[in-house]
mmCIF file of C-alpha atoms in Angstrom:
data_model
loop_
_atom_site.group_PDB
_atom_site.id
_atom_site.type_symbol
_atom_site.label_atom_id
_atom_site.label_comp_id
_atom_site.label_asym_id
_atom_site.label_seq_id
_atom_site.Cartn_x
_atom_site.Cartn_y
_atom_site.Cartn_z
ATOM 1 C CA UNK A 1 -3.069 77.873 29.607
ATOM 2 C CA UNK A 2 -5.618 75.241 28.811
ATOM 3 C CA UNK A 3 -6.027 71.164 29.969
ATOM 4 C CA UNK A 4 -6.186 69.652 26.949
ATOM 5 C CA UNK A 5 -7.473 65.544 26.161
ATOM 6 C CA UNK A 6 -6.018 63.048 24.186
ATOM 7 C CA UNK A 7 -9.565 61.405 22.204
ATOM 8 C CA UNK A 8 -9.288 58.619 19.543
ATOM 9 C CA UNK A 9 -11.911 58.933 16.471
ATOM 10 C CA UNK A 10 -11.948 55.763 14.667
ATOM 11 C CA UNK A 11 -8.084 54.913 15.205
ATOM 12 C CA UNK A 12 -7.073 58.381 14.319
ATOM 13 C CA UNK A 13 -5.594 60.128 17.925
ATOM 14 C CA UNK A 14 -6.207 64.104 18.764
ATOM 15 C CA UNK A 15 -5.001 66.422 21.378
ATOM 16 C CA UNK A 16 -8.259 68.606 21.900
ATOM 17 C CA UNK A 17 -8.913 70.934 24.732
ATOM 18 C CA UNK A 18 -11.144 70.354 27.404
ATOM 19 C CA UNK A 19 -13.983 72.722 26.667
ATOM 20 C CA UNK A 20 -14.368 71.560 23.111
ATOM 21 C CA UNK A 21 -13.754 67.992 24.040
ATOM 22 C CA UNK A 22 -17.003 68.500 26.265
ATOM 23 C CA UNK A 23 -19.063 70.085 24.017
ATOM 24 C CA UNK A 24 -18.081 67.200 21.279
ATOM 25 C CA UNK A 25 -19.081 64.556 23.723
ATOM 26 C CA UNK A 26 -22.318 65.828 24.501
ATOM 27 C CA UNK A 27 -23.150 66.350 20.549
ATOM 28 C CA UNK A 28 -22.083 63.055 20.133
ATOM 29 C CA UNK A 29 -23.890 61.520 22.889
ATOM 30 C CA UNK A 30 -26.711 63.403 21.777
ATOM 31 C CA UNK A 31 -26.686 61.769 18.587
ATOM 32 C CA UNK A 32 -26.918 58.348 19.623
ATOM 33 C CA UNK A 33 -29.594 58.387 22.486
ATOM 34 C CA UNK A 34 -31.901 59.374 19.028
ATOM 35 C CA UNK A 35 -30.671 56.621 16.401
ATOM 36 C CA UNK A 36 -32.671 53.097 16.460
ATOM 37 C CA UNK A 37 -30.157 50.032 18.111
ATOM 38 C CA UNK A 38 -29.774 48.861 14.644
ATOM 39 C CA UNK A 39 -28.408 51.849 13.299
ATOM 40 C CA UNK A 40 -26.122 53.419 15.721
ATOM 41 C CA UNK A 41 -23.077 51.568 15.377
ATOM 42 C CA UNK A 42 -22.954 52.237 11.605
ATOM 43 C CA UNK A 43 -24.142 56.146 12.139
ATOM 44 C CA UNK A 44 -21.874 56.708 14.660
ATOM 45 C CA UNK A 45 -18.621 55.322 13.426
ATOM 46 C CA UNK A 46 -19.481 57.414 9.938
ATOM 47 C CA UNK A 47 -19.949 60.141 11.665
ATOM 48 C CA UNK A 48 -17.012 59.917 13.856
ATOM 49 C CA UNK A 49 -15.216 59.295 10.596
ATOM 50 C CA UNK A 50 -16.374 62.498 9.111
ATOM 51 C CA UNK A 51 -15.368 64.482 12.305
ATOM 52 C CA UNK A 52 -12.089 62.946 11.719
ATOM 53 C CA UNK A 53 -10.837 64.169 8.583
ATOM 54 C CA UNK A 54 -12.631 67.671 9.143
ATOM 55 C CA UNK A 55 -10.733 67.905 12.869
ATOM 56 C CA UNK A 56 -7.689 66.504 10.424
ATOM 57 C CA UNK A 57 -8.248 69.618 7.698
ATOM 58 C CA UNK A 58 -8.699 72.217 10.455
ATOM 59 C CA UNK A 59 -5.586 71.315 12.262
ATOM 60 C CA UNK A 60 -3.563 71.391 8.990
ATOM 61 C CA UNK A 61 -5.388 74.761 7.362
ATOM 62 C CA UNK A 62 -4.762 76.850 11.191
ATOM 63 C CA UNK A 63 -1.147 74.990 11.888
ATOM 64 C CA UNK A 64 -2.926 73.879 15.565
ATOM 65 C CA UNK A 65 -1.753 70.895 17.586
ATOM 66 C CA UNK A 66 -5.138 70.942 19.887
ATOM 67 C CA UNK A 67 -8.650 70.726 18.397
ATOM 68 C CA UNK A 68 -10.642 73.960 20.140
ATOM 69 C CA UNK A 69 -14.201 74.810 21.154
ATOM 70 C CA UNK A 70 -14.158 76.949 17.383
ATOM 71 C CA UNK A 71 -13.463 74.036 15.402
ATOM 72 C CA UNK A 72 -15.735 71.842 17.195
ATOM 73 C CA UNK A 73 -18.682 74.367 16.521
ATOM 74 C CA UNK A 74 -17.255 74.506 13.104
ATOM 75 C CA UNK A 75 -17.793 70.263 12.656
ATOM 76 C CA UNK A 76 -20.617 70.561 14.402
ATOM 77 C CA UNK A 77 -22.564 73.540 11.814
ATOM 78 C CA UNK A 78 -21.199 71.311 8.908
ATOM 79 C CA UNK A 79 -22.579 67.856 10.396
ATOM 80 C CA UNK A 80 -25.519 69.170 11.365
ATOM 81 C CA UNK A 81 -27.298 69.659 14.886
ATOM 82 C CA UNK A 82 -29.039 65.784 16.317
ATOM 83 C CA UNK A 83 -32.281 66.819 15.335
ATOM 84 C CA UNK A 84 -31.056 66.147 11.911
ATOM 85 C CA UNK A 85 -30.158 62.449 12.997
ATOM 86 C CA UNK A 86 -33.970 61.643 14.444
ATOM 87 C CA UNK A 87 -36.076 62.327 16.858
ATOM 88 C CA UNK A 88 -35.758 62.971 20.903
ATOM 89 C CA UNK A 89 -35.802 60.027 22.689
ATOM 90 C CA UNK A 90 -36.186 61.476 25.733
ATOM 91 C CA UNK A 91 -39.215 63.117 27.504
ATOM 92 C CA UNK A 92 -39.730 66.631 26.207
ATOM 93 C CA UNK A 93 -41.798 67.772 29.459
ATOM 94 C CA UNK A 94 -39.331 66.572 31.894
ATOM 95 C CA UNK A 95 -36.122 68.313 29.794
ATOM 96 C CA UNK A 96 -38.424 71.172 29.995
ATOM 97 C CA UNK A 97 -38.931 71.474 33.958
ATOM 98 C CA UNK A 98 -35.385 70.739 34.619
ATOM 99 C CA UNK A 99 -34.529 73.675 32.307
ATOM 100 C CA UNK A 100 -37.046 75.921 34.308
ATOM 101 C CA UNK A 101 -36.654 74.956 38.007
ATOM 102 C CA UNK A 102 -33.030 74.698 37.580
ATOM 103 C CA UNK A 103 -31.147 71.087 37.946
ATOM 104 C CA UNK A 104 -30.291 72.466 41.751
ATOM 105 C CA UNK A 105 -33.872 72.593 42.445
ATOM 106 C CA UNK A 106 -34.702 69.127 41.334
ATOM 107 C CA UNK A 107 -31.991 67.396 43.159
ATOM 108 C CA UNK A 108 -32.875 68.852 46.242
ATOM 109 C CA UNK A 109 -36.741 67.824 45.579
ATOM 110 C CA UNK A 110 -35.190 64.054 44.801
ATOM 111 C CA UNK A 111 -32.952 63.815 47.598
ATOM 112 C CA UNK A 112 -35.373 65.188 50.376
ATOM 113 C CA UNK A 113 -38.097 62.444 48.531
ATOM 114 C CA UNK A 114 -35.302 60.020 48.734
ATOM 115 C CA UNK A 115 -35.124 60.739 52.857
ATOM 116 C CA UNK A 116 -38.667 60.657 53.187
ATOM 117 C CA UNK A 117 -39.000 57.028 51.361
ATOM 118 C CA UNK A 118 -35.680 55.456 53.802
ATOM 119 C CA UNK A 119 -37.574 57.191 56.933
ATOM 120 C CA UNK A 120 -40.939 55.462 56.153
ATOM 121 C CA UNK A 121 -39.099 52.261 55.391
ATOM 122 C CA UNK A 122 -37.245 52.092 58.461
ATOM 123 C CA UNK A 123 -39.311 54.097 60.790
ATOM 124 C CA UNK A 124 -42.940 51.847 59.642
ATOM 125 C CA UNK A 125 -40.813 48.480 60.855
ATOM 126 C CA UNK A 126 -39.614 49.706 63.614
ATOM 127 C CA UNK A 127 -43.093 51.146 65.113
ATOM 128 C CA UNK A 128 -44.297 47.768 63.789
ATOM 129 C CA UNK A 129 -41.619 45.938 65.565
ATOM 130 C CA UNK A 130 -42.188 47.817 68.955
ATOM 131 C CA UNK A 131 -45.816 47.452 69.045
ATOM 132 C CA UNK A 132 -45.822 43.840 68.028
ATOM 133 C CA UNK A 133 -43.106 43.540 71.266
ATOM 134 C CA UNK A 134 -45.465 45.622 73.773
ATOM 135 C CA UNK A 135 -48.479 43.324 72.584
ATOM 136 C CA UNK A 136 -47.175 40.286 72.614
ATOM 137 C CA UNK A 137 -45.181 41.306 76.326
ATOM 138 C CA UNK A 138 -48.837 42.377 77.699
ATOM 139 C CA UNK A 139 -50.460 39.405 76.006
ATOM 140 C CA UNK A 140 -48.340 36.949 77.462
ATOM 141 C CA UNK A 141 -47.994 38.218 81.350
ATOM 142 C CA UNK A 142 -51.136 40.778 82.226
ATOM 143 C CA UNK A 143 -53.631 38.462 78.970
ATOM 144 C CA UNK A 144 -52.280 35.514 79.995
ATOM 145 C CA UNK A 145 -51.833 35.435 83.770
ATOM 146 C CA UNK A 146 -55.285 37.685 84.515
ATOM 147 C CA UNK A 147 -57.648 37.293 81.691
ATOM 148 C CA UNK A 148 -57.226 33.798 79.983
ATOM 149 C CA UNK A 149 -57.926 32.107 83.012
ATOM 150 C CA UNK A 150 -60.878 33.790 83.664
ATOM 151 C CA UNK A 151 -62.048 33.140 80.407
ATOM 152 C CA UNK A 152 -61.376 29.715 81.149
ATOM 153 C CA UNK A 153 -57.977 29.141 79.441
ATOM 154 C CA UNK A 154 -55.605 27.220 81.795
ATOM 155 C CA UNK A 155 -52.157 28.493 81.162
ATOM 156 C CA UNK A 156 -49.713 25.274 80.886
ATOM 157 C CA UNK A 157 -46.703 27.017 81.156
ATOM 158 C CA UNK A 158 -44.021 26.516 78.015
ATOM 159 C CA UNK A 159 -40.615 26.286 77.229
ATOM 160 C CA UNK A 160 -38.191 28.622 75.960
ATOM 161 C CA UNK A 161 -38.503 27.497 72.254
ATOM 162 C CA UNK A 162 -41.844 28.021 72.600
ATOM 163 C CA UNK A 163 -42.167 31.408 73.931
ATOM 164 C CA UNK A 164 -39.447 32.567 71.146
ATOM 165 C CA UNK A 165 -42.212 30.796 68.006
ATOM 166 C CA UNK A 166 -45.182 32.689 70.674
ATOM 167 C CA UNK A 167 -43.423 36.825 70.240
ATOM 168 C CA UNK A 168 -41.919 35.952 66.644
ATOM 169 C CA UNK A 169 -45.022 34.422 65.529
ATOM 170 C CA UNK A 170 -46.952 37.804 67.177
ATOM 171 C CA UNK A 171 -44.495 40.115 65.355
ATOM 172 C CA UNK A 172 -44.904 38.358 62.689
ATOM 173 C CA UNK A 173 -48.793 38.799 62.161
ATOM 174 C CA UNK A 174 -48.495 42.272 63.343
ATOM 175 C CA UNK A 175 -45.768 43.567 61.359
ATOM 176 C CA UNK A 176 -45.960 42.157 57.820
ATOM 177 C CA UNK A 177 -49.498 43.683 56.655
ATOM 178 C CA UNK A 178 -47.766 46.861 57.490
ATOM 179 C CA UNK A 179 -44.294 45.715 55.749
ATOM 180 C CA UNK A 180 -46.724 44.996 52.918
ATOM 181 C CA UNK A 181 -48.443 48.282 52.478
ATOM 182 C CA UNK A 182 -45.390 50.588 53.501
ATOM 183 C CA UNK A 183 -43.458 48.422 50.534
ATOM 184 C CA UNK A 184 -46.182 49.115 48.374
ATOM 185 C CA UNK A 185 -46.299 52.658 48.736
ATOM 186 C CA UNK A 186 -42.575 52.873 48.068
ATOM 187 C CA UNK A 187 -42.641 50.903 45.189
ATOM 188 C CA UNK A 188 -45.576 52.953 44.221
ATOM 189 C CA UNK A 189 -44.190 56.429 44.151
ATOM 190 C CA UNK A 190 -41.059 55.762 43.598
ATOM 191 C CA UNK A 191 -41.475 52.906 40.310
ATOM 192 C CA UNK A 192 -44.860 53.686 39.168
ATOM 193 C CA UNK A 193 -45.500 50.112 39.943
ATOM 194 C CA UNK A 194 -47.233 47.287 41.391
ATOM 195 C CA UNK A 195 -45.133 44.771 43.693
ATOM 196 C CA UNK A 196 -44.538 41.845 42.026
ATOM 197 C CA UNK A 197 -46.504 38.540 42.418
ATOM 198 C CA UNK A 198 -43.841 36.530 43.685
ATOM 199 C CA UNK A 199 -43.296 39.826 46.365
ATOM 200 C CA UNK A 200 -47.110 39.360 47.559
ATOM 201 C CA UNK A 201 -46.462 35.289 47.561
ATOM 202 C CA UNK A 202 -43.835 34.724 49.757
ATOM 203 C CA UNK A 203 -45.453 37.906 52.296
ATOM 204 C CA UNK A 204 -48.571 36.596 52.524
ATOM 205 C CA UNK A 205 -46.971 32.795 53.138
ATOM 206 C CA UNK A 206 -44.923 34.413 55.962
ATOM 207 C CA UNK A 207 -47.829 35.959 57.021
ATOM 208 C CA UNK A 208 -50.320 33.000 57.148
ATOM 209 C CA UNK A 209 -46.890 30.729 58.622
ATOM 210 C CA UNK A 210 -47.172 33.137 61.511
ATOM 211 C CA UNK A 211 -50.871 32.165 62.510
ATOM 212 C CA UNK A 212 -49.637 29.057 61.906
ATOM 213 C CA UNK A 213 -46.744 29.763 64.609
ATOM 214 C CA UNK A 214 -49.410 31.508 66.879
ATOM 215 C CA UNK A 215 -51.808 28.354 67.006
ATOM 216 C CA UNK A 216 -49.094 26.036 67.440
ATOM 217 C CA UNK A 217 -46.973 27.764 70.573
ATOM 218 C CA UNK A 218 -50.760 28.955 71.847
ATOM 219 C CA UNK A 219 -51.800 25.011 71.582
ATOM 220 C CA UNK A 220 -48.882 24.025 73.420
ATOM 221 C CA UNK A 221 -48.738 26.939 76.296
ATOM 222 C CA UNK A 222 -52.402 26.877 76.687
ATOM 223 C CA UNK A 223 -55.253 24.493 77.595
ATOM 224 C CA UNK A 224 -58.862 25.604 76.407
ATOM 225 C CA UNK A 225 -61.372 24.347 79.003
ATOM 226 C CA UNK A 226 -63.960 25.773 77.008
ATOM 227 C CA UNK A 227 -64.414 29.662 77.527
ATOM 228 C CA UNK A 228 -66.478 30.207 80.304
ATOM 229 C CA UNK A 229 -67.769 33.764 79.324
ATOM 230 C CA UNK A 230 -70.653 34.212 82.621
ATOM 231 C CA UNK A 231 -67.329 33.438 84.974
ATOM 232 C CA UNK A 232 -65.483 36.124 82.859
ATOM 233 C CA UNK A 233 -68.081 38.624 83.230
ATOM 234 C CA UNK A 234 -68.542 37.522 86.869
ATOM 235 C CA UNK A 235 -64.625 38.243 87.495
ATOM 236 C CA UNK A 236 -64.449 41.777 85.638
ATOM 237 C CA UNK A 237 -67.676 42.788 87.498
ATOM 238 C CA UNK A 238 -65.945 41.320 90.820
ATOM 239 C CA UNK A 239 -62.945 43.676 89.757
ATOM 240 C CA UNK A 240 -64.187 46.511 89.135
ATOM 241 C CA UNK A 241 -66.207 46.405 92.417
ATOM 242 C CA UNK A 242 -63.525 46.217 94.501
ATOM 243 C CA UNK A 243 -61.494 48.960 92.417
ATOM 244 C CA UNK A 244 -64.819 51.118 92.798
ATOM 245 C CA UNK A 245 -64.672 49.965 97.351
ATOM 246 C CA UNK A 246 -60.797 51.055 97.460
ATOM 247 C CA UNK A 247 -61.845 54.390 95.405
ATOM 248 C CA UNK A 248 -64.569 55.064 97.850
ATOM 249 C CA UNK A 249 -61.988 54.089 100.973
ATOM 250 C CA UNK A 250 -59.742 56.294 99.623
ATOM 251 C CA UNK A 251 -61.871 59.054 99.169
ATOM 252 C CA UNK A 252 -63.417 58.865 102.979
ATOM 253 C CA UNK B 1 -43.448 76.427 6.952
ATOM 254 C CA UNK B 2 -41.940 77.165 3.405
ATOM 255 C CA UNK B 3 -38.750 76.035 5.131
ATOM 256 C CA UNK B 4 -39.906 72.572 6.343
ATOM 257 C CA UNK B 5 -41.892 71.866 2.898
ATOM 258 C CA UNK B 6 -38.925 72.677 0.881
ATOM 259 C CA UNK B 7 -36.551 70.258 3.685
ATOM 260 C CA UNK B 8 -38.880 67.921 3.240
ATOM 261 C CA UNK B 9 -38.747 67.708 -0.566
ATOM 262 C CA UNK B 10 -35.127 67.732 -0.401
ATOM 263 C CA UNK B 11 -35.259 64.520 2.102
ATOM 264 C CA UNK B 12 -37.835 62.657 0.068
ATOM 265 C CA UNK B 13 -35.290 62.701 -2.934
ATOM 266 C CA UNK B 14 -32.336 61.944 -0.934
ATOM 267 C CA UNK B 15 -32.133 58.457 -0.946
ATOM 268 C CA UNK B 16 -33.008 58.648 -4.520
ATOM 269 C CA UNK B 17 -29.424 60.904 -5.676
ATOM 270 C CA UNK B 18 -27.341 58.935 -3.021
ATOM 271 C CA UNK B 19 -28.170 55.487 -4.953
ATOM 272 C CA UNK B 20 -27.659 57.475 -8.399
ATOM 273 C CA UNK B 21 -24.733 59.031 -7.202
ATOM 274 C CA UNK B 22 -23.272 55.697 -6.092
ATOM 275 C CA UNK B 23 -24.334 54.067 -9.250
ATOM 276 C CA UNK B 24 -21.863 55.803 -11.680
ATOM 277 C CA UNK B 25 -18.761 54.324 -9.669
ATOM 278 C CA UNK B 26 -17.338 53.494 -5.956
ATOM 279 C CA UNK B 27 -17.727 56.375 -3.948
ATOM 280 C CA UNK B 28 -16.965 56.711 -0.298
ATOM 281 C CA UNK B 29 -18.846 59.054 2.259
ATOM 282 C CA UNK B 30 -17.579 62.696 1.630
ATOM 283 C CA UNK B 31 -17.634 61.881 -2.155
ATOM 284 C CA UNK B 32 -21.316 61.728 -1.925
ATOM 285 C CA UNK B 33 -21.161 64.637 0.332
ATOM 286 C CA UNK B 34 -19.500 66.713 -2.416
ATOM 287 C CA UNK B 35 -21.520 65.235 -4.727
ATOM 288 C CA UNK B 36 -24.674 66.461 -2.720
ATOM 289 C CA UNK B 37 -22.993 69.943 -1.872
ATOM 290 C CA UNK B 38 -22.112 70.346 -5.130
ATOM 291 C CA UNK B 39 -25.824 69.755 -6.747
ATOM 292 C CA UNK B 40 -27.100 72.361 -3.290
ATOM 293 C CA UNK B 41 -28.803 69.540 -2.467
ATOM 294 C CA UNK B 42 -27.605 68.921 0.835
ATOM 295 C CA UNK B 43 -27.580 71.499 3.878
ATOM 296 C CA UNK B 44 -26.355 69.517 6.907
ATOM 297 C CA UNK B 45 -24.216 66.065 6.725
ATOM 298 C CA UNK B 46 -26.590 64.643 9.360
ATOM 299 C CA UNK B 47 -29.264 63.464 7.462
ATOM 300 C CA UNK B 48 -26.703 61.635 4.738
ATOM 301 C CA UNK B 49 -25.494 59.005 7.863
ATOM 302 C CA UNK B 50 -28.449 57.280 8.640
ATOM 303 C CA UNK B 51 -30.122 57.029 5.317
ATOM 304 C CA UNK B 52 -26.622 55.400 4.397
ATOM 305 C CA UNK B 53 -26.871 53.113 7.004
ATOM 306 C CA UNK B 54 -30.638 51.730 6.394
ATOM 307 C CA UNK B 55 -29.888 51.698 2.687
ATOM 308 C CA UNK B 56 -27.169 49.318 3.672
ATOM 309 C CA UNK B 57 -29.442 47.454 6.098
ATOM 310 C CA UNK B 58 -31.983 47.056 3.516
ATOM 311 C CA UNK B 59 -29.292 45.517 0.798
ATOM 312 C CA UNK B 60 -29.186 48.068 -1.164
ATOM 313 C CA UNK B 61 -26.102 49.128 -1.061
ATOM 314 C CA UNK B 62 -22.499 47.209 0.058
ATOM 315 C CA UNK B 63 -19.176 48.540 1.026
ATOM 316 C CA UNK B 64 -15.722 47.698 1.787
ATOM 317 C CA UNK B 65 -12.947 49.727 4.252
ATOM 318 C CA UNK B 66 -10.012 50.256 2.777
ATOM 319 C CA UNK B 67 -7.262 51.951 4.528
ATOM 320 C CA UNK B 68 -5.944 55.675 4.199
ATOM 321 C CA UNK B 69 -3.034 57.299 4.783
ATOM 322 C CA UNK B 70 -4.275 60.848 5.667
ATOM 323 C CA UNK B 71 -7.070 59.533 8.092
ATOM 324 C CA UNK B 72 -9.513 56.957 9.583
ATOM 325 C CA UNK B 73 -10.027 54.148 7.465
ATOM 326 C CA UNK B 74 -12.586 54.568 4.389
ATOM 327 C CA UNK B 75 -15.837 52.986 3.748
ATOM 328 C CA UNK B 76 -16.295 52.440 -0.405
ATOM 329 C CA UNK B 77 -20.058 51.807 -1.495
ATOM 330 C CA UNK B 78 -21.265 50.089 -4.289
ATOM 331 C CA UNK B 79 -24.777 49.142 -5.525
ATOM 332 C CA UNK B 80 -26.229 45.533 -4.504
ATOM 333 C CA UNK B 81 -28.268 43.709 -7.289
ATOM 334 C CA UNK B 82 -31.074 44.627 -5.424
ATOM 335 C CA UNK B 83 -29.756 48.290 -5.022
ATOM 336 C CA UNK B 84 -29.037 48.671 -8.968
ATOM 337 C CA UNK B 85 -33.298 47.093 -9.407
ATOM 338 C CA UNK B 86 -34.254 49.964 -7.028
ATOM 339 C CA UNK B 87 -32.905 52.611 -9.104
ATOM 340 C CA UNK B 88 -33.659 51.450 -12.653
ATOM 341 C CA UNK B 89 -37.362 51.545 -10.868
ATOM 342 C CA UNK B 90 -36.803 55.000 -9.098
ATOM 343 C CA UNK B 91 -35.885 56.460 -12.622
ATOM 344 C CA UNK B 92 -38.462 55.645 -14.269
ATOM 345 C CA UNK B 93 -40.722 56.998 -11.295
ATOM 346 C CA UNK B 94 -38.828 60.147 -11.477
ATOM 347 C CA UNK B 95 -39.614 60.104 -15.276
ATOM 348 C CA UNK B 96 -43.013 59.929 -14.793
ATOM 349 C CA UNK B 97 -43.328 62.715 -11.522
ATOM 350 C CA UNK B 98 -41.222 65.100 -13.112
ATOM 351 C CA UNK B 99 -43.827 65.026 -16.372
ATOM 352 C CA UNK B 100 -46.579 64.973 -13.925
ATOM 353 C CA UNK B 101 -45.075 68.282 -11.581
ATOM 354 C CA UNK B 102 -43.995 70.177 -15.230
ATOM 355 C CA UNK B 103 -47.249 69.800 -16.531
ATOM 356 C CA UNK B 104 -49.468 71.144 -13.597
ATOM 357 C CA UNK B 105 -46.950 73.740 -13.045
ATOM 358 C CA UNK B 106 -47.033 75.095 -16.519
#
C-alpha cells in the first residue's frame, strides 16, 4: 500500500505516489532556483508541459492510474538533470559541508549559536540594568548624603519626578553603550553586517538625552557651592583617622 | 574533455537548427524535440527550454497556445521578422564555416 498525491501540471491532474511526487518536486525546484527571473516562468511551464504528456504516455503504455518513483526517473533521464538548465545558484562550499557534517550536525551548531546570541542579548541588559540600579542607588544615598557635601555640593532634596528622570537618566548612560556594542556583535555574527545608521542615530540621541536627563534632575536636586576639594581631603583624612582610632581600640 | 568539447559544439549550433527547424512550418515543443532526436542532435530536453525561451525574449521567435485534447495546452512557434533576418544571416555564416572547417580538415 502506498499514499499517493493528487498534482496538477499545467491544467492536466495526476494521481502520483508520494515518493515520486517528492523526488519530482525537488527536480523541479531544482530547476528553477538556477533559471534567470526572466526566464523561469516560460522554462518552467514548458517543462512542466513536457512532463505532462510523457507522465500522460507512461500511464497509457503500463495501464497505471498513479505516476511512480520509475517513471519519474524515467522523465527525469529524458529531460535532463538541472545542470542542463544553468548553473548553481547556490553556494557550492556550504552544499558541500552540509553534505559532510551531516544536516543533524549543523542544526545543532545553529541552534546552540542561536542560544548563545538570545543569552548575550538578554543577559548584557540585564547586568547593564542591575549595575546601572546599584550605581545610581549608592550614588544617590552613600555619594550623595556623605561625599557631595563634603565636596561642597549641598543636596536640595527633590521630588519624586525627579528622582525617577535622576535613576532612568543613570541607566540610561550606563546601559546603552553596552546595548550598542552587544547589538553590534549580534548583528555582526549573525548578518555579516554593520548596524544601520538610523540604528546608531536614534542610540546615540537616547544616549546624549540621558546626560541631558542627568544634568537636569542633578541641577535641580543639587546646589554646587563650588567644590571645595582641601575640605574634601580634610574630611576623608578626618575619616579614615578615626576608622584607623576604633581599629586600634578594638585591637587593645 | 572530448565529452564537453563535443557538448559544447552541439550547444553552439542549437539555437541555430531550432530557428531552421521552426522556419519550414509551425512547430510546437516536442516537434522540435523529434526533430532534434531525430538529427542525434539533442541528448537531454533540458537545454531545448531555455534557449526557447530567450529566443522568444529576444523576438525571434512568437507563439500561440492552442488547446489539446490528449494533454496540457500547446505552445505553436513561428519565426518573427526579426527571427526569419537571423537565419537568412546564420545560413550564410554556416556556408562560410562549414567551407572554412572542410578545408582545414581535409
Amino acid at each position: 500500500m502506498k499514499l499517493t498525491r493528487s498534482i496538477n501540471l499545467q491544467g492536466v491532474v495526476f494521481t502520483i505516489d508520494e515518493d515520486a511526487y517528492q523526488l519530482l518536486k525537488d527536480y523541479l525546484a531544482d530547476i528553477e532556483s538556477r533559471l534567470p527571473q526572466d526566464e523561469q516562468k516560460d522554462v518552467m511551464d514548458d517543462l512542466e508541459s513536457r512532463i505532462a504528456e510523457l507522465f500522460q504516455s507512461a500511464l497509457f503504455a503500463q495501464k497505471s492510474e498513479a505516476v511512480t518513483i520509475e517513471m519519474v526517473r524515467d522523465v527525469r533521464a529524458r529531460t535532463g538533470e538541472p545542470d542542463e538548465f544553468g548553473e548553481n545558484k547556490r553556494p557550492k562550499l556550504k552544499r558541500e559541508w552540509i553534505t559532510r557534517q551531516g544536516i543533524g550536525r549543523v542544526l545543532a551548531i545553529v541552534l546552540k549559536v542561536i542560544l548563545i546570541i538570545i543569552a548575550l542579548q538578554v543577559l548584557f541588559p540585564v547586568l547593564a540594568i542591575i549595575f546601572a540600579l546599584l550605581m545610581a542607588f549608592f550614588g544617590i544615598t552613600i555619594g550623595g548624603s556623605a561625599l557631595l557635601p563634603a565636596l561642597g555640593f549641598e543636596l536640595l532634596g527633590g521630588s519624586t519626578a525627579w528622582t525617577c528622570v535622576l535613576c532612568v537618566s543613570v541607566i540610561l548612560a550606563l546601559a546603552m553603550p553596552v546595548y550598542m556594542l552587544v547589538h553590534w556583535i549580534v548583528k555582526y555574527s549573525r548578518e555579516r553586517k554593520h548596524p544601520s545608521l538610523r540604528f546608531w542615530i536614534i542610540t546615540l540621541l537616547i544616549w546624549i538625552l540621558s546626560f541631558g536627563g542627568l544634568a537636569a534632575s542633578a541641577g535641580k536636586m543639587i546646589k554646587v557651592n563650588g567644590p571645595d576639594l582641601v575640605t574634601a581631603i580634610e574630611t576623608f583624612d578626618q575619616m579614615a583617622e578615626e576608622m584607623a582610632d576604633e581599629i586600634a581600640e578594638e585591637a587593645d | 574533455m572530448v565529452e564537453n568539447i563535443k557538448s559544447q559544439m552541439r550547444k553552439g549550433i542549437l539555437e541555430y537548427c531550432i530557428l531552421s527547424i521552426i522556419s519550414r512550418q509551425e512547430v510546437y515543443t516536442s516537434d522540435i524535440l523529434e526533430a532534434l532526436h531525430g538529427a542525434d542532435l539533442l541528448v537531454v530536453e533540458g537545454t531545448v527550454y531555455p534557449l526557447l525561451s530567450r529566443l522568444k525574449n529576444n523576438g525571434l521567435l512568437k507563439y500561440r497556445w492552442q488547446e489539446s485534447t490528449d494533454g496540457p495546452p500547446r505552445k505553436y512557434f513561428t519565426l518573427t521578422d526579426e527571427g526569419q533576418e537571423l537565419l537568412a544571416a546564420l545560413n550564410q555564416e554556416w556556408g562560410t564555416i562549414s567551407k572554412a572547417i572542410n578545408k582545414i580538415t581535409k
